């Protein structure tokens, strides 16, 4: 079975400061990892993915994520947060040999001006 | 490219009534998914279609939920009869090749409130 844990329900940062949203996963095979963002009354928007290759993945809106196999983590990062980054962030994983995408419970990010 | 279209955006019904949601995926996307997102939780897969065939409906409450994908394009999700715990956002998503490497594209969702 595959699963995702987002240990923080909420993350609060000041604008301009670094932002980190944590994610750990569990799969039996090779992990395919994704980050999505959800704004109020909107669907999920794709930010970035890790399939294979470099452990540091760059995505949309200046976000990046680092795949760490030994720690089974895929933390989302942004060097300098913006107020407009305030949203709900979901980490998702699928087993490489499977199709089902499993989501974490989500982390609400609030960036204060 | 046009995104995944869903309707209606909002729906309020009384318990024991029936409701239907519609989804039009991105053109050319063979795989279509329906997810249920309860407030405070991550989305949960209800059913996956590959063209017009069901790949996985293991988490679909089949006593009250049904879904179809006519001609491998549009899809409808129905709840009959609805319960209070069905209040959620119902997200439709589509992908190429089962989404293995490309992820999914989600619609804006239908927010269902059962009173």
Short mmCIF file of C-alpha atoms in Angstrom, two decimals:
data_model
loop_
_atom_site.label_atom_id
_atom_site.label_comp_id
_atom_site.label_asym_id
_atom_site.label_seq_id
_atom_site.Cartn_x
_atom_site.Cartn_y
_atom_site.Cartn_z
CA UNK A 1 0.00 0.00 0.00
CA UNK A 2 1.12 3.54 -0.64
CA UNK A 3 0.63 6.49 1.67
CA UNK A 4 1.65 10.08 2.21
CA UNK A 5 2.09 12.04 5.41
CA UNK A 6 2.15 15.81 5.71
CA UNK A 7 3.06 16.33 9.36
CA UNK A 8 2.10 19.99 9.54
CA UNK A 9 -1.49 21.13 9.18
CA UNK A 10 -0.38 24.75 8.92
CA UNK A 11 2.76 26.65 8.03
CA UNK A 12 3.05 30.37 8.67
CA UNK A 13 5.89 32.47 7.28
CA UNK A 14 6.62 36.12 6.63
CA UNK A 15 6.85 37.36 3.09
CA UNK A 16 10.40 37.12 1.80
CA UNK A 17 11.36 34.30 4.14
CA UNK A 18 12.04 30.74 3.03
CA UNK A 19 9.06 28.40 2.88
CA UNK A 20 9.20 24.65 3.49
CA UNK A 21 6.28 22.23 3.40
CA UNK A 22 7.12 18.74 4.57
CA UNK A 23 6.09 15.43 3.03
CA UNK A 24 7.05 11.83 3.70
CA UNK A 25 5.85 8.84 1.76
CA UNK A 26 5.62 5.09 1.78
CA UNK A 27 5.54 2.86 -1.30
CA UNK A 28 6.60 -0.67 -2.04
CA UNK A 29 8.19 0.14 -5.39
CA UNK A 30 9.73 3.21 -6.96
CA UNK A 31 7.96 6.41 -5.95
CA UNK A 32 6.48 8.91 -8.37
CA UNK A 33 6.02 12.07 -6.29
CA UNK A 34 3.91 15.15 -6.97
CA UNK A 35 3.04 18.47 -5.37
CA UNK A 36 -0.25 20.22 -6.03
CA UNK A 37 -1.59 23.57 -4.82
CA UNK A 38 -5.23 24.44 -4.23
CA UNK A 39 -6.58 27.97 -4.00
CA UNK A 40 -10.03 28.63 -2.48
CA UNK A 41 -12.86 27.33 -4.65
CA UNK A 42 -10.40 26.07 -7.22
CA UNK A 43 -9.23 22.66 -8.34
CA UNK A 44 -5.78 21.30 -7.69
CA UNK A 45 -2.98 22.79 -9.74
CA UNK A 46 0.15 20.82 -10.56
CA UNK A 47 3.38 22.33 -9.19
CA UNK A 48 6.09 19.76 -9.83
CA UNK A 49 6.93 16.08 -9.93
CA UNK A 50 9.76 13.66 -9.33
CA UNK A 51 9.92 10.56 -11.47
CA UNK A 52 13.64 9.89 -11.80
CA UNK A 53 16.90 11.76 -12.20
CA UNK A 54 18.11 14.72 -10.16
CA UNK A 55 16.92 14.75 -6.58
CA UNK A 56 16.23 18.49 -6.76
CA UNK A 57 13.18 19.20 -8.90
CA UNK A 58 12.16 22.67 -10.01
CA UNK A 59 8.56 23.53 -10.71
CA UNK A 60 6.10 26.33 -11.24
CA UNK A 61 6.04 29.72 -9.45
CA UNK A 62 9.60 29.35 -8.11
CA UNK A 63 8.90 26.21 -6.11
CA UNK A 64 11.30 23.31 -5.87
CA UNK A 65 11.34 19.99 -4.03
CA UNK A 66 14.06 17.66 -2.90
CA UNK A 67 13.68 13.92 -3.13
CA UNK A 68 15.46 12.08 -0.33
CA UNK A 69 15.23 8.33 -0.74
CA UNK A 70 16.88 7.41 2.56
CA UNK A 71 14.47 9.62 4.50
CA UNK A 72 11.52 8.86 2.17
CA UNK A 73 10.82 12.56 1.99
CA UNK A 74 9.86 15.03 -0.70
CA UNK A 75 9.77 18.46 0.93
CA UNK A 76 8.50 21.45 -1.02
CA UNK A 77 10.56 24.62 -0.79
CA UNK A 78 10.57 28.20 -1.96
CA UNK A 79 13.51 30.49 -1.16
CA UNK A 80 11.43 33.65 -0.80
CA UNK A 81 7.71 33.33 -0.09
CA UNK A 82 5.05 35.68 -1.47
CA UNK A 83 1.68 36.57 0.03
CA UNK A 84 0.14 35.05 -3.10
CA UNK A 85 1.65 31.67 -2.14
CA UNK A 86 -0.94 31.40 0.63
CA UNK A 87 -2.93 28.29 -0.26
CA UNK A 88 -3.46 24.61 0.52
CA UNK A 89 -0.65 22.32 -0.60
CA UNK A 90 -0.94 18.60 -1.24
CA UNK A 91 1.79 16.04 -1.63
CA UNK A 92 0.89 12.92 -3.62
CA UNK A 93 2.58 9.64 -4.41
CA UNK A 94 2.07 6.71 -6.69
CA UNK A 95 3.92 3.44 -6.80
CA UNK A 96 5.87 3.32 -10.06
CA UNK A 97 4.13 0.12 -11.05
CA UNK A 98 0.69 1.40 -10.18
CA UNK A 99 -1.62 4.12 -11.39
CA UNK A 100 -3.38 5.22 -8.22
CA UNK A 101 -2.37 8.62 -6.87
CA UNK A 102 -2.60 8.90 -3.08
CA UNK A 103 -2.74 12.32 -1.45
CA UNK A 104 -1.68 13.62 1.92
CA UNK A 105 -4.12 15.53 4.09
CA UNK A 106 -2.74 18.86 2.98
CA UNK A 107 -0.85 21.75 4.56
CA UNK A 108 -2.30 25.25 4.73
CA UNK A 109 0.36 27.85 4.02
CA UNK A 110 -0.17 31.42 5.19
CA UNK A 111 2.33 34.06 4.12
CA UNK A 112 1.94 37.32 6.01
CA UNK A 113 2.96 40.65 4.56
CA UNK B 1 -5.53 23.74 -24.24
CA UNK B 2 -8.88 23.81 -22.51
CA UNK B 3 -8.91 22.43 -18.99
CA UNK B 4 -11.10 19.84 -17.34
CA UNK B 5 -14.65 21.16 -17.19
CA UNK B 6 -17.02 20.31 -14.37
CA UNK B 7 -20.58 21.29 -13.59
CA UNK B 8 -22.32 22.39 -11.55
CA UNK B 9 -19.91 24.35 -9.36
CA UNK B 10 -22.16 24.14 -6.32
CA UNK B 11 -25.09 21.97 -5.32
CA UNK B 12 -27.20 21.87 -2.18
CA UNK B 13 -29.60 18.98 -1.70
CA UNK B 14 -31.50 17.34 1.10
CA UNK B 15 -30.48 13.93 2.37
CA UNK B 16 -32.04 11.04 0.49
CA UNK B 17 -32.26 13.12 -2.68
CA UNK B 18 -30.25 12.27 -5.77
CA UNK B 19 -27.62 14.37 -7.54
CA UNK B 20 -25.44 14.10 -10.63
CA UNK B 21 -22.17 15.72 -11.56
CA UNK B 22 -20.72 16.09 -15.02
CA UNK B 23 -17.12 16.14 -16.23
CA UNK B 24 -15.56 16.83 -19.61
CA UNK B 25 -11.86 15.91 -19.64
CA UNK B 26 -9.07 17.40 -21.69
CA UNK B 27 -9.32 16.31 -25.30
CA UNK B 28 -7.25 13.22 -25.95
CA UNK B 29 -6.91 12.22 -22.30
CA UNK B 30 -7.87 8.58 -22.13
CA UNK B 31 -7.84 8.32 -18.36
CA UNK B 32 -10.46 9.99 -16.19
CA UNK B 33 -10.73 10.04 -12.41
CA UNK B 34 -13.32 11.08 -9.86
CA UNK B 35 -12.03 12.11 -6.46
CA UNK B 36 -13.90 12.99 -3.29
CA UNK B 37 -12.37 15.70 -1.11
CA UNK B 38 -13.93 16.02 2.33
CA UNK B 39 -13.14 19.23 4.18
CA UNK B 40 -9.80 18.93 5.98
CA UNK B 41 -8.73 15.83 4.08
CA UNK B 42 -6.82 15.05 0.94
CA UNK B 43 -8.65 13.88 -2.16
CA UNK B 44 -9.66 10.23 -2.22
CA UNK B 45 -10.01 8.30 -5.47
CA UNK B 46 -13.54 7.07 -6.10
CA UNK B 47 -13.24 5.65 -9.60
CA UNK B 48 -10.85 5.56 -12.53
CA UNK B 49 -11.80 5.07 -16.17
CA UNK B 50 -9.53 4.12 -19.03
CA UNK B 51 -11.46 5.21 -22.13
CA UNK B 52 -14.97 3.96 -21.29
CA UNK B 53 -13.90 1.04 -19.11
CA UNK B 54 -13.60 1.05 -15.33
CA UNK B 55 -10.07 0.39 -14.07
CA UNK B 56 -10.63 0.83 -10.35
CA UNK B 57 -13.81 1.47 -8.40
CA UNK B 58 -12.73 -0.23 -5.18
CA UNK B 59 -13.43 2.86 -3.06
CA UNK B 60 -16.73 3.77 -4.68
CA UNK B 61 -19.71 3.20 -2.34
CA UNK B 62 -21.62 1.23 -4.93
CA UNK B 63 -24.81 1.05 -2.94
CA UNK B 64 -25.34 4.75 -3.58
CA UNK B 65 -22.70 5.99 -6.01
CA UNK B 66 -22.53 5.22 -9.71
CA UNK B 67 -20.45 6.59 -12.57
CA UNK B 68 -20.27 6.16 -16.28
CA UNK B 69 -18.15 7.44 -19.10
CA UNK B 70 -20.08 7.33 -22.32
CA UNK B 71 -18.04 6.95 -25.50
CA UNK B 72 -14.85 7.38 -23.52
CA UNK B 73 -15.17 11.15 -23.23
CA UNK B 74 -17.61 12.85 -20.82
CA UNK B 75 -18.39 11.29 -17.48
CA UNK B 76 -21.17 11.57 -14.93
CA UNK B 77 -21.06 10.70 -11.25
CA UNK B 78 -24.36 10.09 -9.47
CA UNK B 79 -25.30 9.77 -5.84
CA UNK B 80 -28.65 8.23 -4.96
CA UNK B 81 -29.70 8.59 -2.20
CA UNK B 82 -27.37 11.17 -0.71
CA UNK B 83 -26.28 11.11 2.92
CA UNK B 84 -24.98 13.93 5.09
CA UNK B 85 -21.47 12.47 4.98
CA UNK B 86 -21.42 12.86 1.19
CA UNK B 87 -20.91 16.59 1.66
CA UNK B 88 -17.60 17.21 -0.08
CA UNK B 89 -15.95 18.61 -3.17
CA UNK B 90 -16.04 16.17 -6.07
CA UNK B 91 -13.03 16.59 -8.31
CA UNK B 92 -12.67 15.24 -11.80
CA UNK B 93 -9.22 14.80 -13.30
CA UNK B 94 -7.83 13.46 -16.54
CA UNK B 95 -4.42 12.35 -17.73
CA UNK B 96 -2.42 10.86 -20.55
CA UNK B 97 -1.28 7.25 -20.30
CA UNK B 98 -2.70 6.76 -16.85
CA UNK B 99 -0.80 9.74 -15.54
CA UNK B 100 2.30 7.74 -14.67
CA UNK B 101 4.75 10.41 -15.66
CA UNK B 102 2.58 13.41 -16.35
CA UNK B 103 0.36 13.66 -13.32
CA UNK B 104 -3.21 14.69 -13.58
CA UNK B 105 -5.08 17.83 -14.61
CA UNK B 106 -7.91 18.61 -12.22
CA UNK B 107 -11.16 20.45 -12.77
CA UNK B 108 -12.41 23.12 -10.37
CA UNK B 109 -14.69 20.65 -8.66
CA UNK B 110 -18.31 20.51 -7.59
CA UNK B 111 -19.01 21.44 -3.99
CA UNK B 112 -21.88 19.32 -2.68
CA UNK B 113 -23.69 20.19 0.52
CA UNK B 114 -26.19 17.67 1.85
CA UNK B 115 -28.56 19.08 4.47
#
